[in-house]
CSV table of C-alpha atoms in Angstrom, one decimal:
chain,number,residue,atom,x,y,z
A,753,UNK,CA,126.9,43.1,76.8
A,754,UNK,CA,125.0,40.0,78.0
A,755,UNK,CA,121.6,40.8,79.5
A,756,UNK,CA,118.8,38.7,80.8
A,757,UNK,CA,115.2,39.7,81.4
A,758,UNK,CA,112.5,37.7,83.1
A,759,UNK,CA,108.8,38.1,82.3
A,760,UNK,CA,105.6,36.5,83.5
A,761,UNK,CA,102.5,37.0,85.6
A,762,UNK,CA,102.9,38.5,89.0
A,763,UNK,CA,100.0,36.6,90.5
A,764,UNK,CA,98.9,33.0,90.0
A,765,UNK,CA,96.1,31.1,91.7
A,766,UNK,CA,96.8,27.9,93.6
A,767,UNK,CA,96.8,24.7,91.5
A,768,UNK,CA,97.3,26.7,88.3
A,769,UNK,CA,100.3,26.5,86.0
A,770,UNK,CA,102.9,29.3,86.0
A,771,UNK,CA,105.0,30.1,83.0
A,772,UNK,CA,108.0,32.4,83.1
A,773,UNK,CA,110.2,33.5,80.2
A,774,UNK,CA,113.8,34.7,80.2
A,775,UNK,CA,114.9,36.8,77.2
A,776,UNK,CA,118.6,36.8,76.5
A,777,UNK,CA,120.4,39.5,74.6
A,778,UNK,CA,124.1,39.8,73.7
A,779,UNK,CA,124.7,36.1,73.1
A,780,UNK,CA,122.9,33.2,71.5
A,781,UNK,CA,121.5,30.7,73.9
A,782,UNK,CA,122.4,28.0,71.5
A,783,UNK,CA,126.1,28.9,71.3
A,784,UNK,CA,128.5,26.2,72.3
A,785,UNK,CA,129.0,25.6,76.0
A,786,UNK,CA,126.2,27.9,77.0
A,787,UNK,CA,124.0,26.9,79.9
A,788,UNK,CA,121.1,28.8,81.3
A,789,UNK,CA,119.5,28.5,84.8
A,790,UNK,CA,116.6,29.4,87.0
A,791,UNK,CA,117.0,30.3,90.7
A,792,UNK,CA,114.3,31.3,93.1
A,793,UNK,CA,114.2,33.2,96.4
A,794,UNK,CA,111.2,33.1,98.7
A,795,UNK,CA,110.5,36.4,100.5
A,796,UNK,CA,113.1,36.9,103.2
A,797,UNK,CA,114.8,33.6,102.5
A,798,UNK,CA,117.8,32.3,100.6
A,799,UNK,CA,118.6,31.2,97.0
A,800,UNK,CA,117.5,27.9,95.6
A,801,UNK,CA,118.7,26.5,92.3
A,802,UNK,CA,115.7,25.1,90.2
A,803,UNK,CA,117.3,23.8,87.1
A,804,UNK,CA,119.5,24.5,84.0
A,805,UNK,CA,119.1,24.0,80.3
A,806,UNK,CA,122.1,23.6,78.0
A,807,UNK,CA,122.8,25.1,74.5
A,808,UNK,CA,121.7,21.8,73.0
A,809,UNK,CA,118.4,21.7,75.0
A,810,UNK,CA,119.3,19.1,77.6
A,811,UNK,CA,118.1,19.8,81.1
A,812,UNK,CA,119.2,19.3,84.6
A,813,UNK,CA,116.9,19.8,87.6
A,814,UNK,CA,117.2,20.1,91.4
A,815,UNK,CA,116.2,16.6,92.4
A,816,UNK,CA,114.1,17.9,95.3
A,817,UNK,CA,112.0,20.0,92.8
A,818,UNK,CA,112.3,18.0,89.6
A,819,UNK,CA,108.7,16.9,89.3
A,820,UNK,CA,107.4,20.4,89.8
A,821,UNK,CA,109.3,22.2,87.0
A,822,UNK,CA,110.0,22.1,83.3
A,823,UNK,CA,112.6,24.1,81.5
A,824,UNK,CA,112.6,24.6,77.7
A,825,UNK,CA,114.3,26.8,75.2
A,826,UNK,CA,113.2,28.7,72.1
A,827,UNK,CA,116.3,29.5,70.0
A,828,UNK,CA,114.3,31.5,67.4
A,829,UNK,CA,113.4,34.0,70.1
A,830,UNK,CA,116.6,33.5,72.1
A,831,UNK,CA,114.6,32.7,75.2
A,832,UNK,CA,114.3,30.0,77.7
A,833,UNK,CA,111.3,29.3,79.9
A,834,UNK,CA,110.2,27.8,83.2
A,835,UNK,CA,106.9,26.1,83.8
A,836,UNK,CA,105.6,25.2,87.2
A,837,UNK,CA,102.6,22.9,87.5
A,838,UNK,CA,100.0,23.0,90.3
A,839,UNK,CA,101.5,25.9,92.2
A,840,UNK,CA,101.0,26.4,95.9
A,841,UNK,CA,101.8,29.2,98.3
A,842,UNK,CA,105.2,27.7,98.8
A,843,UNK,CA,106.1,28.7,95.3
A,844,UNK,CA,105.7,32.4,96.1
A,845,UNK,CA,109.2,33.8,95.4
A,846,UNK,CA,111.3,36.0,93.2
A,847,UNK,CA,112.4,34.0,90.2
A,848,UNK,CA,115.7,34.8,88.6
A,849,UNK,CA,117.2,33.6,85.3
A,850,UNK,CA,121.0,33.5,85.0
A,851,UNK,CA,123.8,32.3,82.8
A,852,UNK,CA,125.3,29.1,84.3
A,853,UNK,CA,128.9,29.4,83.3
A,854,UNK,CA,132.3,27.8,83.7
A,855,UNK,CA,135.5,29.5,82.7
A,856,UNK,CA,137.9,26.5,83.1
A,857,UNK,CA,138.6,23.5,81.0
A,858,UNK,CA,137.3,20.8,83.4
A,859,UNK,CA,133.9,22.2,84.3
A,860,UNK,CA,132.2,19.3,86.0
A,861,UNK,CA,130.8,20.7,89.2
A,862,UNK,CA,132.5,24.0,88.8
A,863,UNK,CA,129.7,26.1,87.2
A,864,UNK,CA,128.6,29.4,88.6
A,865,UNK,CA,126.0,32.1,87.8
A,866,UNK,CA,127.7,35.1,86.2
A,867,UNK,CA,124.9,37.1,84.7
A,868,UNK,CA,121.5,37.5,86.3
A,869,UNK,CA,118.2,39.0,85.3
A,870,UNK,CA,116.6,41.5,87.6
A,871,UNK,CA,114.1,38.9,88.9
A,872,UNK,CA,110.3,38.7,88.8
A,873,UNK,CA,108.1,38.3,91.9
A,874,UNK,CA,105.5,35.6,91.6
A,875,UNK,CA,102.8,35.5,94.2
A,876,UNK,CA,100.5,32.4,94.6
A,877,UNK,CA,97.2,33.5,96.0
A,878,UNK,CA,93.5,33.0,95.5
B,44,UNK,CA,118.3,23.5,105.9
B,45,UNK,CA,121.1,24.4,103.5
B,46,UNK,CA,123.9,22.0,102.6
B,47,UNK,CA,126.3,24.8,102.9
B,48,UNK,CA,126.3,26.6,106.3
B,49,UNK,CA,126.9,30.3,106.7
B,50,UNK,CA,126.6,32.5,109.8
B,51,UNK,CA,123.2,34.4,109.7
B,52,UNK,CA,124.9,37.7,110.3
B,53,UNK,CA,128.3,39.5,110.7
B,54,UNK,CA,129.1,43.1,111.4
B,55,UNK,CA,132.0,45.5,111.3
B,56,UNK,CA,132.9,49.1,111.5
B,57,UNK,CA,134.0,51.1,108.4
B,58,UNK,CA,137.6,50.3,107.5
B,59,UNK,CA,137.7,47.0,109.4
B,60,UNK,CA,138.1,43.5,108.0
B,61,UNK,CA,135.4,40.9,108.2
B,62,UNK,CA,135.2,37.3,107.1
B,63,UNK,CA,132.2,35.1,106.2
B,64,UNK,CA,132.5,31.4,106.5
B,65,UNK,CA,130.9,28.7,104.4
B,66,UNK,CA,131.0,25.2,105.8
B,67,UNK,CA,130.2,22.2,103.7
B,68,UNK,CA,131.1,18.5,103.6
B,69,UNK,CA,133.0,15.8,101.7
B,70,UNK,CA,130.2,15.7,99.1
B,71,UNK,CA,130.6,19.4,98.0
B,72,UNK,CA,133.5,21.7,99.1
B,73,UNK,CA,135.6,18.8,100.5
B,74,UNK,CA,135.2,16.9,97.2
B,75,UNK,CA,137.1,19.6,95.4
B,76,UNK,CA,134.2,21.5,93.8
B,77,UNK,CA,134.7,25.2,93.5
B,78,UNK,CA,133.1,27.7,95.8
B,79,UNK,CA,131.6,30.9,94.4
B,80,UNK,CA,130.3,34.0,96.3
B,81,UNK,CA,127.5,36.4,95.5
B,82,UNK,CA,126.6,39.8,96.9
B,83,UNK,CA,122.9,40.8,97.0
B,84,UNK,CA,122.2,44.4,97.8
B,85,UNK,CA,118.8,45.2,99.2
B,86,UNK,CA,116.0,44.8,96.6
B,87,UNK,CA,118.4,43.7,93.8
B,88,UNK,CA,119.5,40.6,92.1
B,89,UNK,CA,122.5,38.7,93.3
B,90,UNK,CA,125.8,39.7,91.7
B,91,UNK,CA,128.8,37.4,91.2
B,92,UNK,CA,131.6,38.5,93.6
B,93,UNK,CA,134.1,35.6,93.6
B,94,UNK,CA,134.3,32.6,91.3
B,95,UNK,CA,136.5,29.6,91.3
B,96,UNK,CA,137.3,30.0,95.0
B,97,UNK,CA,139.4,33.1,94.7
B,98,UNK,CA,138.9,34.9,91.4
B,99,UNK,CA,137.3,38.3,91.0
B,100,UNK,CA,135.2,39.2,88.0
B,101,UNK,CA,136.2,42.4,86.3
B,102,UNK,CA,135.0,45.4,88.3
B,103,UNK,CA,135.0,43.8,91.7
B,104,UNK,CA,137.3,45.6,94.1
B,105,UNK,CA,140.3,43.8,95.4
B,106,UNK,CA,139.0,44.4,98.9
B,107,UNK,CA,137.0,41.2,98.3
B,108,UNK,CA,138.9,37.9,98.4
B,109,UNK,CA,138.0,34.2,98.7
B,110,UNK,CA,139.8,31.2,100.1
B,111,UNK,CA,139.0,27.5,100.5
B,112,UNK,CA,140.5,24.8,102.7
B,113,UNK,CA,139.2,21.3,103.3
B,114,UNK,CA,135.4,21.4,103.7
B,115,UNK,CA,135.1,25.1,104.2
B,116,UNK,CA,135.6,28.4,102.4
B,117,UNK,CA,135.7,32.0,103.4
B,118,UNK,CA,135.0,35.4,102.0
B,119,UNK,CA,137.1,38.3,103.3
B,120,UNK,CA,136.2,41.9,103.0
B,121,UNK,CA,138.9,44.5,103.9
B,122,UNK,CA,138.5,48.2,104.3
B,123,UNK,CA,134.8,47.8,105.0
B,124,UNK,CA,132.5,50.5,103.4
B,125,UNK,CA,128.9,51.4,104.0
B,126,UNK,CA,128.1,50.2,100.5
B,127,UNK,CA,129.2,46.7,101.4
B,128,UNK,CA,126.1,46.3,103.6
B,129,UNK,CA,124.3,43.4,101.8
B,130,UNK,CA,123.5,39.7,101.9
B,131,UNK,CA,126.3,37.3,100.9
B,132,UNK,CA,125.8,33.8,99.6
B,133,UNK,CA,128.3,31.0,98.9
B,134,UNK,CA,127.6,28.4,96.2
B,135,UNK,CA,129.1,25.1,95.2
B,136,UNK,CA,128.1,21.7,93.7
B,137,UNK,CA,126.9,18.8,95.8
B,138,UNK,CA,127.5,15.3,94.4
B,139,UNK,CA,125.2,13.6,97.0
B,140,UNK,CA,122.2,15.5,95.7
B,141,UNK,CA,123.5,16.1,92.2
B,142,UNK,CA,122.6,19.7,92.4
B,143,UNK,CA,124.1,23.2,92.7
B,144,UNK,CA,123.6,24.4,96.2
B,145,UNK,CA,123.7,27.8,98.0
B,146,UNK,CA,124.5,28.6,101.5
B,147,UNK,CA,121.7,30.1,103.6
B,148,UNK,CA,123.2,33.6,103.3
B,149,UNK,CA,124.9,36.0,105.6
B,150,UNK,CA,123.7,39.5,106.3
B,151,UNK,CA,126.6,42.0,106.6
B,152,UNK,CA,125.9,45.1,108.7
B,153,UNK,CA,128.3,48.0,108.6
B,154,UNK,CA,128.2,49.7,112.0
């Protein structure tokens, strides 16, 4: 059974760097055609895709957020991580990791998020 | 401002049928990209409800169905139950922004 679990600090000070980790169990993050994403949800608001890392380590980011985030993978621990530089109050949100999956043959633009972690709340406050 | 537009709220009585619309444009839904739907119960992570416009993952009741036409998509829920009260989000790909996008979400209230 595929499971994902986010971990990280619940409180970060403005201008500091936030690091979150997603631990995956049940499948290797480096297995072929595996993609892994981060999504966030500010309190009381909707979902926003942040970025995705592939099984080979290539990354793809939301263009409106690209300069703010970095996604990396650690295949030895079967984890992938999200780093946010110079956080502000606007980064306060629940952060989810999820598998970014496509079940068909022609997958361009057809990916969806089929397994999600439970989410971790990150508050940015001094 | 979401690229995909959903009504903020819908409601229905138990046993009724409700639909939730998701309106996009020619750079996302209208370009042929699939629409997917998620259900988010209060205080929990989103759950995949419909993928590839009209496919249900294992375990999702057939009361839930999806459709797509032109630049819009819809989620239909029949035989409404109290447990269906949740937020629902559509998701697709937008070629203009080169990103995966979500609708703003719709809160379903079961009266």
